[in-house]
mmCIF file of C-alpha atoms in Angstrom:
data_model
loop_
_atom_site.group_PDB
_atom_site.id
_atom_site.type_symbol
_atom_site.label_atom_id
_atom_site.label_comp_id
_atom_site.label_asym_id
_atom_site.label_seq_id
_atom_site.Cartn_x
_atom_site.Cartn_y
_atom_site.Cartn_z
ATOM 1 C CA UNK A 1 107.475 85.374 97.611
ATOM 2 C CA UNK A 2 107.596 88.342 99.982
ATOM 3 C CA UNK A 3 108.713 91.482 98.166
ATOM 4 C CA UNK A 4 110.749 94.012 100.114
ATOM 5 C CA UNK A 5 110.591 97.617 98.944
ATOM 6 C CA UNK A 6 113.044 100.195 100.249
ATOM 7 C CA UNK A 7 112.754 103.928 99.991
ATOM 8 C CA UNK A 8 114.373 106.084 99.010
ATOM 9 C CA UNK A 9 116.726 104.291 96.632
ATOM 10 C CA UNK A 10 119.355 106.921 97.405
ATOM 11 C CA UNK A 11 119.757 109.939 99.613
ATOM 12 C CA UNK A 12 122.269 112.649 100.300
ATOM 13 C CA UNK A 13 122.530 114.230 103.735
ATOM 14 C CA UNK A 14 124.947 116.351 105.723
ATOM 15 C CA UNK A 15 127.219 115.095 108.443
ATOM 16 C CA UNK A 16 125.299 115.100 111.700
ATOM 17 C CA UNK A 17 121.892 114.789 110.046
ATOM 18 C CA UNK A 18 119.288 112.277 111.139
ATOM 19 C CA UNK A 19 118.703 109.817 108.318
ATOM 20 C CA UNK A 20 115.781 107.444 107.908
ATOM 21 C CA UNK A 21 115.459 104.534 105.500
ATOM 22 C CA UNK A 22 112.153 102.747 105.082
ATOM 23 C CA UNK A 23 111.470 99.132 104.192
ATOM 24 C CA UNK A 24 108.021 97.790 103.356
ATOM 25 C CA UNK A 25 107.119 94.114 103.015
ATOM 26 C CA UNK A 26 104.419 92.875 100.647
ATOM 27 C CA UNK A 27 102.959 90.847 103.535
ATOM 28 C CA UNK A 28 103.643 90.563 107.208
ATOM 29 C CA UNK A 29 107.078 89.372 108.295
ATOM 30 C CA UNK A 30 106.251 89.797 111.982
ATOM 31 C CA UNK A 31 109.525 90.912 113.525
ATOM 32 C CA UNK A 32 111.787 88.948 111.194
ATOM 33 C CA UNK A 33 113.433 91.971 109.639
ATOM 34 C CA UNK A 34 117.153 92.696 109.498
ATOM 35 C CA UNK A 35 119.391 95.465 108.196
ATOM 36 C CA UNK A 36 122.802 95.275 106.546
ATOM 37 C CA UNK A 37 125.376 97.827 105.492
ATOM 38 C CA UNK A 38 127.539 97.282 102.439
ATOM 39 C CA UNK A 39 130.458 99.417 101.308
ATOM 40 C CA UNK A 40 131.778 99.236 97.735
ATOM 41 C CA UNK A 41 133.784 96.117 97.028
ATOM 42 C CA UNK A 42 133.109 94.681 100.473
ATOM 43 C CA UNK A 43 130.863 92.022 101.932
ATOM 44 C CA UNK A 44 127.703 93.168 103.693
ATOM 45 C CA UNK A 45 127.768 93.678 107.440
ATOM 46 C CA UNK A 46 124.914 92.967 109.821
ATOM 47 C CA UNK A 47 123.705 96.100 111.614
ATOM 48 C CA UNK A 48 120.390 95.184 113.170
ATOM 49 C CA UNK A 49 118.504 91.900 113.521
ATOM 50 C CA UNK A 50 114.879 91.182 114.401
ATOM 51 C CA UNK A 51 113.836 94.780 113.895
ATOM 52 C CA UNK A 52 115.710 96.522 116.661
ATOM 53 C CA UNK A 53 118.557 94.415 118.045
ATOM 54 C CA UNK A 54 121.894 96.075 117.483
ATOM 55 C CA UNK A 55 124.621 93.675 116.371
ATOM 56 C CA UNK A 56 127.672 93.654 118.595
ATOM 57 C CA UNK A 57 130.138 96.383 117.687
ATOM 58 C CA UNK A 58 127.670 98.481 115.724
ATOM 59 C CA UNK A 59 127.540 102.136 116.834
ATOM 60 C CA UNK A 60 124.509 103.153 118.848
ATOM 61 C CA UNK A 61 123.607 105.862 116.337
ATOM 62 C CA UNK A 62 122.019 103.058 114.321
ATOM 63 C CA UNK A 63 118.556 101.934 115.358
ATOM 64 C CA UNK A 64 115.637 100.038 113.917
ATOM 65 C CA UNK A 65 111.914 99.984 114.489
ATOM 66 C CA UNK A 66 108.660 98.694 113.067
ATOM 67 C CA UNK A 67 106.570 95.556 112.880
ATOM 68 C CA UNK A 68 104.380 93.656 110.487
ATOM 69 C CA UNK A 69 105.045 95.213 107.107
ATOM 70 C CA UNK A 70 106.663 98.586 107.792
ATOM 71 C CA UNK A 71 110.137 99.074 109.155
ATOM 72 C CA UNK A 72 112.653 101.865 109.589
ATOM 73 C CA UNK A 73 116.398 102.129 109.908
ATOM 74 C CA UNK A 74 117.555 105.369 111.524
ATOM 75 C CA UNK A 75 121.008 106.862 111.729
ATOM 76 C CA UNK A 76 120.738 109.480 114.445
ATOM 77 C CA UNK A 77 123.781 111.516 113.423
ATOM 78 C CA UNK A 78 125.254 110.691 110.028
ATOM 79 C CA UNK A 79 129.008 110.178 109.970
ATOM 80 C CA UNK A 80 131.306 110.048 106.913
ATOM 81 C CA UNK A 81 131.970 106.353 107.512
ATOM 82 C CA UNK A 82 128.238 105.657 107.162
ATOM 83 C CA UNK A 83 128.404 106.243 103.408
ATOM 84 C CA UNK A 84 127.255 102.890 102.094
ATOM 85 C CA UNK A 85 124.319 100.964 100.704
ATOM 86 C CA UNK A 86 121.811 99.645 103.208
ATOM 87 C CA UNK A 87 119.664 96.577 102.668
ATOM 88 C CA UNK A 88 116.715 95.235 104.603
ATOM 89 C CA UNK A 89 116.021 91.493 104.626
ATOM 90 C CA UNK A 90 113.056 89.447 105.732
ATOM 91 C CA UNK A 91 113.710 86.078 107.322
ATOM 92 C CA UNK A 92 110.076 85.211 108.045
ATOM 93 C CA UNK A 93 109.876 82.687 105.251
ATOM 94 C CA UNK A 94 111.854 81.345 102.337
ATOM 95 C CA UNK A 95 112.853 82.560 99.903
ATOM 96 C CA UNK A 96 114.689 84.957 102.161
ATOM 97 C CA UNK A 97 114.397 88.267 100.356
ATOM 98 C CA UNK A 98 116.273 91.539 100.435
ATOM 99 C CA UNK A 99 115.176 95.034 99.620
ATOM 100 C CA UNK A 100 116.681 96.753 96.616
ATOM 101 C CA UNK A 101 119.029 98.849 98.706
ATOM 102 C CA UNK A 102 119.360 102.488 99.738
ATOM 103 C CA UNK A 103 122.581 104.304 98.962
ATOM 104 C CA UNK A 104 123.502 106.945 101.529
ATOM 105 C CA UNK A 105 125.915 109.726 100.595
ATOM 106 C CA UNK A 106 127.321 112.718 102.437
ATOM 107 C CA UNK A 107 126.593 116.149 100.937
ATOM 108 C CA UNK B 1 137.588 85.160 115.249
ATOM 109 C CA UNK B 2 135.007 83.902 112.777
ATOM 110 C CA UNK B 3 136.430 83.447 109.276
ATOM 111 C CA UNK B 4 134.734 82.330 106.100
ATOM 112 C CA UNK B 5 136.931 81.939 103.035
ATOM 113 C CA UNK B 6 135.376 81.150 99.674
ATOM 114 C CA UNK B 7 137.162 79.605 96.729
ATOM 115 C CA UNK B 8 136.358 77.992 93.417
ATOM 116 C CA UNK B 9 135.009 80.930 91.455
ATOM 117 C CA UNK B 10 136.076 81.709 87.936
ATOM 118 C CA UNK B 11 135.077 81.994 84.299
ATOM 119 C CA UNK B 12 132.871 79.246 82.910
ATOM 120 C CA UNK B 13 130.967 78.818 79.664
ATOM 121 C CA UNK B 14 127.163 78.731 79.578
ATOM 122 C CA UNK B 15 125.977 75.250 80.425
ATOM 123 C CA UNK B 16 129.106 74.531 82.405
ATOM 124 C CA UNK B 17 129.650 73.632 86.038
ATOM 125 C CA UNK B 18 131.558 75.037 88.953
ATOM 126 C CA UNK B 19 131.964 74.046 92.588
ATOM 127 C CA UNK B 20 132.362 76.722 95.232
ATOM 128 C CA UNK B 21 133.856 75.966 98.614
ATOM 129 C CA UNK B 22 133.769 77.935 101.841
ATOM 130 C CA UNK B 23 136.194 77.077 104.612
ATOM 131 C CA UNK B 24 135.017 78.122 108.059
ATOM 132 C CA UNK B 25 137.013 78.670 111.218
ATOM 133 C CA UNK B 26 136.724 80.302 114.603
ATOM 134 C CA UNK B 27 133.405 78.747 115.625
ATOM 135 C CA UNK B 28 131.674 75.387 116.074
ATOM 136 C CA UNK B 29 130.739 74.888 112.443
ATOM 137 C CA UNK B 30 128.200 72.112 112.900
ATOM 138 C CA UNK B 31 126.078 74.323 115.170
ATOM 139 C CA UNK B 32 125.257 76.821 112.457
ATOM 140 C CA UNK B 33 123.098 77.149 109.393
ATOM 141 C CA UNK B 34 125.124 78.195 106.369
ATOM 142 C CA UNK B 35 123.892 80.202 103.411
ATOM 143 C CA UNK B 36 124.978 81.286 99.972
ATOM 144 C CA UNK B 37 124.014 84.777 98.816
ATOM 145 C CA UNK B 38 124.934 86.273 95.462
ATOM 146 C CA UNK B 39 125.226 89.750 94.025
ATOM 147 C CA UNK B 40 125.247 90.454 90.310
ATOM 148 C CA UNK B 41 127.395 93.370 89.120
ATOM 149 C CA UNK B 42 125.874 96.649 90.298
ATOM 150 C CA UNK B 43 122.833 94.879 91.712
ATOM 151 C CA UNK B 44 121.442 93.943 95.120
ATOM 152 C CA UNK B 45 121.745 90.901 97.327
ATOM 153 C CA UNK B 46 119.949 87.686 96.420
ATOM 154 C CA UNK B 47 119.649 84.644 98.664
ATOM 155 C CA UNK B 48 120.568 81.414 96.869
ATOM 156 C CA UNK B 49 120.411 78.526 99.316
ATOM 157 C CA UNK B 50 120.783 77.458 102.933
ATOM 158 C CA UNK B 51 121.266 74.323 104.952
ATOM 159 C CA UNK B 52 121.137 73.574 108.654
ATOM 160 C CA UNK B 53 123.905 72.303 110.895
ATOM 161 C CA UNK B 54 123.626 68.613 110.084
ATOM 162 C CA UNK B 55 122.649 69.171 106.457
ATOM 163 C CA UNK B 56 119.207 67.628 106.871
ATOM 164 C CA UNK B 57 117.230 70.759 105.968
ATOM 165 C CA UNK B 58 118.005 72.424 102.663
ATOM 166 C CA UNK B 59 116.221 75.185 100.787
ATOM 167 C CA UNK B 60 116.870 76.807 97.421
ATOM 168 C CA UNK B 61 115.758 79.891 95.568
ATOM 169 C CA UNK B 62 113.512 79.020 92.621
ATOM 170 C CA UNK B 63 116.061 80.466 90.209
ATOM 171 C CA UNK B 64 118.658 77.812 91.098
ATOM 172 C CA UNK B 65 116.594 74.828 92.233
ATOM 173 C CA UNK B 66 117.484 71.761 90.211
ATOM 174 C CA UNK B 67 120.757 73.285 89.008
ATOM 175 C CA UNK B 68 122.604 74.084 92.248
ATOM 176 C CA UNK B 69 123.317 71.770 95.172
ATOM 177 C CA UNK B 70 124.390 72.938 98.614
ATOM 178 C CA UNK B 71 126.190 70.565 100.954
ATOM 179 C CA UNK B 72 128.559 70.583 103.898
ATOM 180 C CA UNK B 73 131.350 68.537 105.421
ATOM 181 C CA UNK B 74 131.321 69.173 109.136
ATOM 182 C CA UNK B 75 134.525 67.189 109.616
ATOM 183 C CA UNK B 76 136.305 69.678 107.353
ATOM 184 C CA UNK B 77 134.328 72.773 108.407
ATOM 185 C CA UNK B 78 133.432 73.428 104.801
ATOM 186 C CA UNK B 79 130.261 74.255 102.905
ATOM 187 C CA UNK B 80 129.931 73.758 99.172
ATOM 188 C CA UNK B 81 127.807 75.021 96.323
ATOM 189 C CA UNK B 82 127.824 72.785 93.273
ATOM 190 C CA UNK B 83 126.560 74.792 90.318
ATOM 191 C CA UNK B 84 125.605 73.201 87.014
ATOM 192 C CA UNK B 85 123.809 74.259 83.828
ATOM 193 C CA UNK B 86 125.171 77.719 84.457
ATOM 194 C CA UNK B 87 123.607 80.687 82.705
ATOM 195 C CA UNK B 88 124.774 84.211 82.031
ATOM 196 C CA UNK B 89 122.377 85.443 84.700
ATOM 197 C CA UNK B 90 124.255 83.408 87.315
ATOM 198 C CA UNK B 91 127.183 85.798 86.935
ATOM 199 C CA UNK B 92 127.734 87.329 90.365
ATOM 200 C CA UNK B 93 129.873 87.515 93.431
ATOM 201 C CA UNK B 94 128.907 84.562 95.609
ATOM 202 C CA UNK B 95 129.093 85.048 99.362
ATOM 203 C CA UNK B 96 129.233 82.293 101.913
ATOM 204 C CA UNK B 97 127.460 83.307 105.100
ATOM 205 C CA UNK B 98 126.751 82.089 108.610
ATOM 206 C CA UNK B 99 123.224 82.320 109.970
ATOM 207 C CA UNK B 100 122.727 81.529 113.670
ATOM 208 C CA UNK B 101 119.090 80.547 113.207
ATOM 209 C CA UNK B 102 118.866 80.066 109.486
ATOM 210 C CA UNK B 103 117.794 83.651 108.894
ATOM 211 C CA UNK B 104 119.879 86.732 109.461
ATOM 212 C CA UNK B 105 123.539 86.519 108.585
ATOM 213 C CA UNK B 106 126.030 87.516 111.246
ATOM 214 C CA UNK B 107 129.212 86.671 109.338
ATOM 215 C CA UNK B 108 130.086 86.850 105.661
ATOM 216 C CA UNK B 109 132.949 85.631 103.543
ATOM 217 C CA UNK B 110 134.803 87.982 101.228
ATOM 218 C CA UNK B 111 133.015 86.602 98.178
ATOM 219 C CA UNK B 112 134.138 84.760 95.066
ATOM 220 C CA UNK B 113 133.436 85.927 91.523
ATOM 221 C CA UNK B 114 131.603 83.625 89.142
ATOM 222 C CA UNK B 115 131.415 84.737 85.516
ATOM 223 C CA UNK B 116 129.368 82.779 82.992
ATOM 224 C CA UNK B 117 130.322 83.796 79.484
ATOM 225 C CA UNK B 118 131.386 82.316 76.190
#
């Protein structure tokens, strides 16, 4: 199975800050890497698919990059509504696996 | 508008069975892969199973293979997860999800709680 490791597991930043979340795969996933946002008590929401494609309706302050085994989710200017847990997911091969999550809070 | 509505969750004893349903609307159901993803209390997301549009290609996570069965009824726009030999570690919120190409999920249901406890 491909293991997905996210870092950090949590972070606290100020409104307007640039925030970066990293996801590392235990082996290559090519460009089959996606990002989700989940708020407490809610279903996850797709943010970015295949590394850098922004899902319809997602604010442009979210972006993704990377390839192979190392990927990044960036929030260019953190907003209060971005407080959530973020998960990466590889869809290169089954079992489809998720990272452990990164919880983002506002200072 | 895409809608996925799960039902069938509840409290079940270890070793018991439960059948989850997910009613889909707002899109051409038979054109899409459907997935089940679960989330234990306070934990992360875990993929459980998926099947393609005509139900001919099915995959399971190792943790549920042989105990869970995914299926679909395209005439009723519904996907199912039949769960048997349930264990305490199966306790989770189960999400039904739509995956355009069998991978990333672009729509999620609201989730249904499954609790396995005596």
